[in-house]
PDB file of C-alpha atoms in Angstrom:
ATOM      1  CA  UNK A   1      29.692  20.004  -0.308  1.00  0.00           C
ATOM      2  CA  UNK A   2      25.936  20.746  -0.138  1.00  0.00           C
ATOM      3  CA  UNK A   3      25.679  20.156  -3.907  1.00  0.00           C
ATOM      4  CA  UNK A   4      27.303  16.740  -3.521  1.00  0.00           C
ATOM      5  CA  UNK A   5      24.869  15.796  -0.750  1.00  0.00           C
ATOM      6  CA  UNK A   6      21.897  16.937  -2.815  1.00  0.00           C
ATOM      7  CA  UNK A   7      23.044  14.862  -5.788  1.00  0.00           C
ATOM      8  CA  UNK A   8      23.691  11.813  -3.611  1.00  0.00           C
ATOM      9  CA  UNK A   9      20.321  12.284  -1.933  1.00  0.00           C
ATOM     10  CA  UNK A  10      18.469  12.289  -5.256  1.00  0.00           C
ATOM     11  CA  UNK A  11      20.425   9.393  -6.764  1.00  0.00           C
ATOM     12  CA  UNK A  12      19.949   7.156  -3.741  1.00  0.00           C
ATOM     13  CA  UNK A  13      16.214   7.876  -3.703  1.00  0.00           C
ATOM     14  CA  UNK A  14      15.825   6.881  -7.336  1.00  0.00           C
ATOM     15  CA  UNK A  15      18.019   3.787  -7.111  1.00  0.00           C
ATOM     16  CA  UNK A  16      16.375   2.605  -3.885  1.00  0.00           C
ATOM     17  CA  UNK A  17      12.859   3.123  -5.171  1.00  0.00           C
ATOM     18  CA  UNK A  18      12.966   1.500  -8.581  1.00  0.00           C
ATOM     19  CA  UNK A  19      14.758  -0.785 -10.959  1.00  0.00           C
ATOM     20  CA  UNK A  20      14.735  -1.212 -14.698  1.00  0.00           C
ATOM     21  CA  UNK A  21      11.504  -2.690 -15.910  1.00  0.00           C
ATOM     22  CA  UNK A  22      13.180  -4.293 -18.917  1.00  0.00           C
ATOM     23  CA  UNK A  23      10.888  -2.518 -21.355  1.00  0.00           C
ATOM     24  CA  UNK A  24       7.647  -3.954 -19.966  1.00  0.00           C
ATOM     25  CA  UNK A  25       4.740  -1.582 -20.571  1.00  0.00           C
ATOM     26  CA  UNK A  26       5.096   2.178 -20.722  1.00  0.00           C
ATOM     27  CA  UNK A  27       6.812   2.573 -17.353  1.00  0.00           C
ATOM     28  CA  UNK A  28      10.615   2.274 -17.388  1.00  0.00           C
ATOM     29  CA  UNK A  29      10.806   1.502 -13.653  1.00  0.00           C
ATOM     30  CA  UNK A  30       9.164  -0.797 -11.148  1.00  0.00           C
ATOM     31  CA  UNK A  31       9.287  -0.673  -7.344  1.00  0.00           C
ATOM     32  CA  UNK A  32      11.674  -2.935  -5.512  1.00  0.00           C
ATOM     33  CA  UNK A  33      11.881  -4.005  -1.858  1.00  0.00           C
ATOM     34  CA  UNK A  34      13.899  -1.737   0.406  1.00  0.00           C
ATOM     35  CA  UNK A  35      14.293  -4.201   3.276  1.00  0.00           C
ATOM     36  CA  UNK A  36      14.676  -7.989   3.441  1.00  0.00           C
ATOM     37  CA  UNK A  37      13.816 -10.708   5.925  1.00  0.00           C
ATOM     38  CA  UNK A  38      17.548 -11.389   6.396  1.00  0.00           C
ATOM     39  CA  UNK A  39      18.258  -7.862   7.634  1.00  0.00           C
ATOM     40  CA  UNK A  40      19.280  -7.431  11.275  1.00  0.00           C
ATOM     41  CA  UNK A  41      16.263  -6.560  13.402  1.00  0.00           C
ATOM     42  CA  UNK A  42      13.620  -7.638  10.876  1.00  0.00           C
ATOM     43  CA  UNK A  43      11.071 -10.045  12.289  1.00  0.00           C
ATOM     44  CA  UNK A  44       8.789 -10.445   9.242  1.00  0.00           C
ATOM     45  CA  UNK A  45       8.963  -9.088   5.711  1.00  0.00           C
ATOM     46  CA  UNK A  46       6.691  -9.219   2.669  1.00  0.00           C
ATOM     47  CA  UNK A  47       6.815  -7.385  -0.648  1.00  0.00           C
ATOM     48  CA  UNK A  48       4.199  -7.288  -3.390  1.00  0.00           C
ATOM     49  CA  UNK A  49       4.607  -5.505  -6.703  1.00  0.00           C
ATOM     50  CA  UNK A  50       2.102  -4.888  -9.495  1.00  0.00           C
ATOM     51  CA  UNK A  51       3.191  -2.751 -12.413  1.00  0.00           C
ATOM     52  CA  UNK A  52       4.416   0.585 -11.124  1.00  0.00           C
ATOM     53  CA  UNK A  53       3.085   0.049  -7.589  1.00  0.00           C
ATOM     54  CA  UNK A  54       4.535  -1.839  -4.663  1.00  0.00           C
ATOM     55  CA  UNK A  55       3.633  -2.588  -1.072  1.00  0.00           C
ATOM     56  CA  UNK A  56       6.237  -3.640   1.468  1.00  0.00           C
ATOM     57  CA  UNK A  57       5.250  -4.746   4.957  1.00  0.00           C
ATOM     58  CA  UNK A  58       7.919  -5.072   7.631  1.00  0.00           C
ATOM     59  CA  UNK A  59       7.737  -5.775  11.331  1.00  0.00           C
ATOM     60  CA  UNK A  60      10.855  -5.134  13.341  1.00  0.00           C
ATOM     61  CA  UNK A  61      11.935  -6.859  16.535  1.00  0.00           C
ATOM     62  CA  UNK A  62      11.743  -3.525  18.383  1.00  0.00           C
ATOM     63  CA  UNK A  63       7.961  -3.488  17.838  1.00  0.00           C
ATOM     64  CA  UNK A  64       7.847  -1.041  14.909  1.00  0.00           C
ATOM     65  CA  UNK A  65       5.436  -2.078  12.150  1.00  0.00           C
ATOM     66  CA  UNK A  66       6.046  -0.444   8.761  1.00  0.00           C
ATOM     67  CA  UNK A  67       4.105  -0.334   5.507  1.00  0.00           C
ATOM     68  CA  UNK A  68       5.783   1.226   2.481  1.00  0.00           C
ATOM     69  CA  UNK A  69       3.664   2.159  -0.535  1.00  0.00           C
ATOM     70  CA  UNK A  70       5.711   2.862  -3.661  1.00  0.00           C
ATOM     71  CA  UNK A  71       4.273   4.211  -6.874  1.00  0.00           C
ATOM     72  CA  UNK A  72       5.083   6.148  -9.953  1.00  0.00           C
ATOM     73  CA  UNK A  73       6.693   6.009 -13.277  1.00  0.00           C
ATOM     74  CA  UNK A  74       7.965   9.427 -14.320  1.00  0.00           C
ATOM     75  CA  UNK A  75       7.493  10.809 -10.819  1.00  0.00           C
ATOM     76  CA  UNK A  76       8.277   8.527  -7.905  1.00  0.00           C
ATOM     77  CA  UNK A  77       6.597   8.434  -4.526  1.00  0.00           C
ATOM     78  CA  UNK A  78       7.295   6.427  -1.379  1.00  0.00           C
ATOM     79  CA  UNK A  79       4.910   6.547   1.562  1.00  0.00           C
ATOM     80  CA  UNK A  80       6.153   5.132   4.861  1.00  0.00           C
ATOM     81  CA  UNK A  81       3.501   4.323   7.469  1.00  0.00           C
ATOM     82  CA  UNK A  82       4.922   3.559  10.900  1.00  0.00           C
ATOM     83  CA  UNK A  83       2.987   2.081  13.775  1.00  0.00           C
ATOM     84  CA  UNK A  84       5.263   2.710  16.710  1.00  0.00           C
ATOM     85  CA  UNK A  85       5.122   0.878  20.024  1.00  0.00           C
ATOM     86  CA  UNK A  86       4.334   3.293  22.830  1.00  0.00           C
ATOM     87  CA  UNK A  87       3.563   6.156  20.410  1.00  0.00           C
ATOM     88  CA  UNK A  88       1.842   8.958  22.218  1.00  0.00           C
ATOM     89  CA  UNK A  89      -1.456  10.568  21.291  1.00  0.00           C
ATOM     90  CA  UNK A  90       0.502  13.745  20.693  1.00  0.00           C
ATOM     91  CA  UNK A  91      -0.720  16.792  18.799  1.00  0.00           C
ATOM     92  CA  UNK A  92       2.606  18.666  18.891  1.00  0.00           C
ATOM     93  CA  UNK A  93       4.075  18.549  15.351  1.00  0.00           C
ATOM     94  CA  UNK A  94       7.612  18.606  16.796  1.00  0.00           C
ATOM     95  CA  UNK A  95       6.958  15.192  18.388  1.00  0.00           C
ATOM     96  CA  UNK A  96       6.086  13.630  15.011  1.00  0.00           C
ATOM     97  CA  UNK A  97       8.977  15.312  13.234  1.00  0.00           C
ATOM     98  CA  UNK A  98      11.333  13.899  15.868  1.00  0.00           C
ATOM     99  CA  UNK A  99       9.789  10.420  15.539  1.00  0.00           C
ATOM    100  CA  UNK A 100      10.312  10.544  11.754  1.00  0.00           C
ATOM    101  CA  UNK A 101      13.945  11.525  12.282  1.00  0.00           C
ATOM    102  CA  UNK A 102      14.386   8.737  14.850  1.00  0.00           C
ATOM    103  CA  UNK A 103      13.018   6.094  12.473  1.00  0.00           C
ATOM    104  CA  UNK A 104      15.134   7.231   9.530  1.00  0.00           C
ATOM    105  CA  UNK A 105      18.268   7.429  11.694  1.00  0.00           C
ATOM    106  CA  UNK A 106      17.610   3.870  12.909  1.00  0.00           C
ATOM    107  CA  UNK A 107      17.289   2.696   9.296  1.00  0.00           C
ATOM    108  CA  UNK A 108      20.460   4.586   8.372  1.00  0.00           C
ATOM    109  CA  UNK A 109      22.349   2.596  10.987  1.00  0.00           C
ATOM    110  CA  UNK A 110      21.450  -0.727   9.316  1.00  0.00           C
ATOM    111  CA  UNK A 111      24.414  -0.541   6.946  1.00  0.00           C
ATOM    112  CA  UNK A 112      25.856   1.121   3.864  1.00  0.00           C
ATOM    113  CA  UNK A 113      22.793   0.357   1.719  1.00  0.00           C
ATOM    114  CA  UNK A 114      20.631   2.370   4.121  1.00  0.00           C
ATOM    115  CA  UNK A 115      22.740   5.509   4.653  1.00  0.00           C
ATOM    116  CA  UNK A 116      20.293   7.574   2.576  1.00  0.00           C
ATOM    117  CA  UNK A 117      17.821   7.290   5.454  1.00  0.00           C
ATOM    118  CA  UNK A 118      20.239   9.218   7.679  1.00  0.00           C
ATOM    119  CA  UNK A 119      20.258  11.937   5.030  1.00  0.00           C
ATOM    120  CA  UNK A 120      16.454  12.001   5.075  1.00  0.00           C
ATOM    121  CA  UNK A 121      16.611  12.496   8.863  1.00  0.00           C
ATOM    122  CA  UNK A 122      19.154  15.301   8.393  1.00  0.00           C
ATOM    123  CA  UNK A 123      16.916  16.958   5.785  1.00  0.00           C
ATOM    124  CA  UNK A 124      13.978  16.873   8.197  1.00  0.00           C
ATOM    125  CA  UNK A 125      16.154  18.246  10.973  1.00  0.00           C
ATOM    126  CA  UNK A 126      17.271  21.136   8.771  1.00  0.00           C
ATOM    127  CA  UNK A 127      13.613  22.045   8.132  1.00  0.00           C
ATOM    128  CA  UNK A 128      12.479  22.018  11.773  1.00  0.00           C
ATOM    129  CA  UNK A 129      11.643  25.724  11.983  1.00  0.00           C
ATOM    130  CA  UNK A 130       9.406  25.626   8.895  1.00  0.00           C
ATOM    131  CA  UNK A 131       7.887  22.221   9.557  1.00  0.00           C
ATOM    132  CA  UNK A 132       4.103  21.761   9.667  1.00  0.00           C
ATOM    133  CA  UNK A 133       2.193  18.465   9.811  1.00  0.00           C
ATOM    134  CA  UNK A 134       0.668  17.460   6.468  1.00  0.00           C
ATOM    135  CA  UNK A 135       2.504  20.258   4.637  1.00  0.00           C
ATOM    136  CA  UNK A 136       4.950  19.197   1.896  1.00  0.00           C
ATOM    137  CA  UNK A 137       8.469  20.593   2.156  1.00  0.00           C
ATOM    138  CA  UNK A 138      10.981  20.831  -0.654  1.00  0.00           C
ATOM    139  CA  UNK A 139      14.023  19.714   1.336  1.00  0.00           C
ATOM    140  CA  UNK A 140      16.410  19.910  -1.601  1.00  0.00           C
ATOM    141  CA  UNK A 141      15.704  21.100  -5.112  1.00  0.00           C
ATOM    142  CA  UNK A 142      13.312  18.646  -6.723  1.00  0.00           C
ATOM    143  CA  UNK A 143      12.887  16.423  -3.643  1.00  0.00           C
ATOM    144  CA  UNK A 144       9.821  16.711  -1.429  1.00  0.00           C
ATOM    145  CA  UNK A 145       8.999  15.297   1.992  1.00  0.00           C
ATOM    146  CA  UNK A 146       5.836  15.397   4.062  1.00  0.00           C
ATOM    147  CA  UNK A 147       5.281  14.198   7.624  1.00  0.00           C
ATOM    148  CA  UNK A 148       1.843  13.567   9.061  1.00  0.00           C
ATOM    149  CA  UNK A 149       0.022  11.376  11.536  1.00  0.00           C
ATOM    150  CA  UNK A 150      -3.160   9.372  11.282  1.00  0.00           C
ATOM    151  CA  UNK A 151      -5.206   8.816  14.418  1.00  0.00           C
ATOM    152  CA  UNK A 152      -7.068   5.521  14.654  1.00  0.00           C
ATOM    153  CA  UNK A 153      -8.632   3.269  17.273  1.00  0.00           C
ATOM    154  CA  UNK A 154      -5.419   1.241  17.672  1.00  0.00           C
ATOM    155  CA  UNK A 155      -3.162   4.268  18.087  1.00  0.00           C
ATOM    156  CA  UNK A 156      -1.520   6.890  15.922  1.00  0.00           C
ATOM    157  CA  UNK A 157       0.369   6.123  12.714  1.00  0.00           C
ATOM    158  CA  UNK A 158       3.339   8.226  11.597  1.00  0.00           C
ATOM    159  CA  UNK A 159       3.285   8.905   7.844  1.00  0.00           C
ATOM    160  CA  UNK A 160       6.303  10.130   5.862  1.00  0.00           C
ATOM    161  CA  UNK A 161       6.048  10.717   2.115  1.00  0.00           C
ATOM    162  CA  UNK A 162       9.071  11.124  -0.166  1.00  0.00           C
ATOM    163  CA  UNK A 163       8.714  12.256  -3.772  1.00  0.00           C
ATOM    164  CA  UNK A 164      10.644  13.743  -6.647  1.00  0.00           C
ATOM    165  CA  UNK A 165       7.577  15.824  -7.539  1.00  0.00           C
ATOM    166  CA  UNK A 166       5.710  18.405  -5.516  1.00  0.00           C
ATOM    167  CA  UNK A 167       3.178  16.721  -3.254  1.00  0.00           C
TER     168      UNK A 167
END
């Protein structure tokens, strides 16, 4: 069963993060939007793509503001930057790990196309004992995740990076 989940996890990551580039340039894939303005709970949505890089900006009705940076060709990387309403100036890594799980579980509840996010939350949950801020974790063979926070004048930002290559 674990092998099936690992395979599904990897496949969904690759399908969600890129699409065929139709032979343009040297990169066989290009980023594609994960969310859409028509999705339940989305207030605003914008997606920009240049070559093998993409930027998606989403604000949700619950006050969460999300930027997703996608990049890569042979190795893929997605960086989620969450500005959370009422986020605490918290230094405890467990707080940020839980916030990452909460966000991914919320995305996973958006429908069948977003179930992979629930698996990301489960992968983070399974790594709780070994978790450290800003330290990459190989959550399944060949799939890396990193959770961090950025402190700024307008409050902390939760950062989650997903990659099929060691970070």
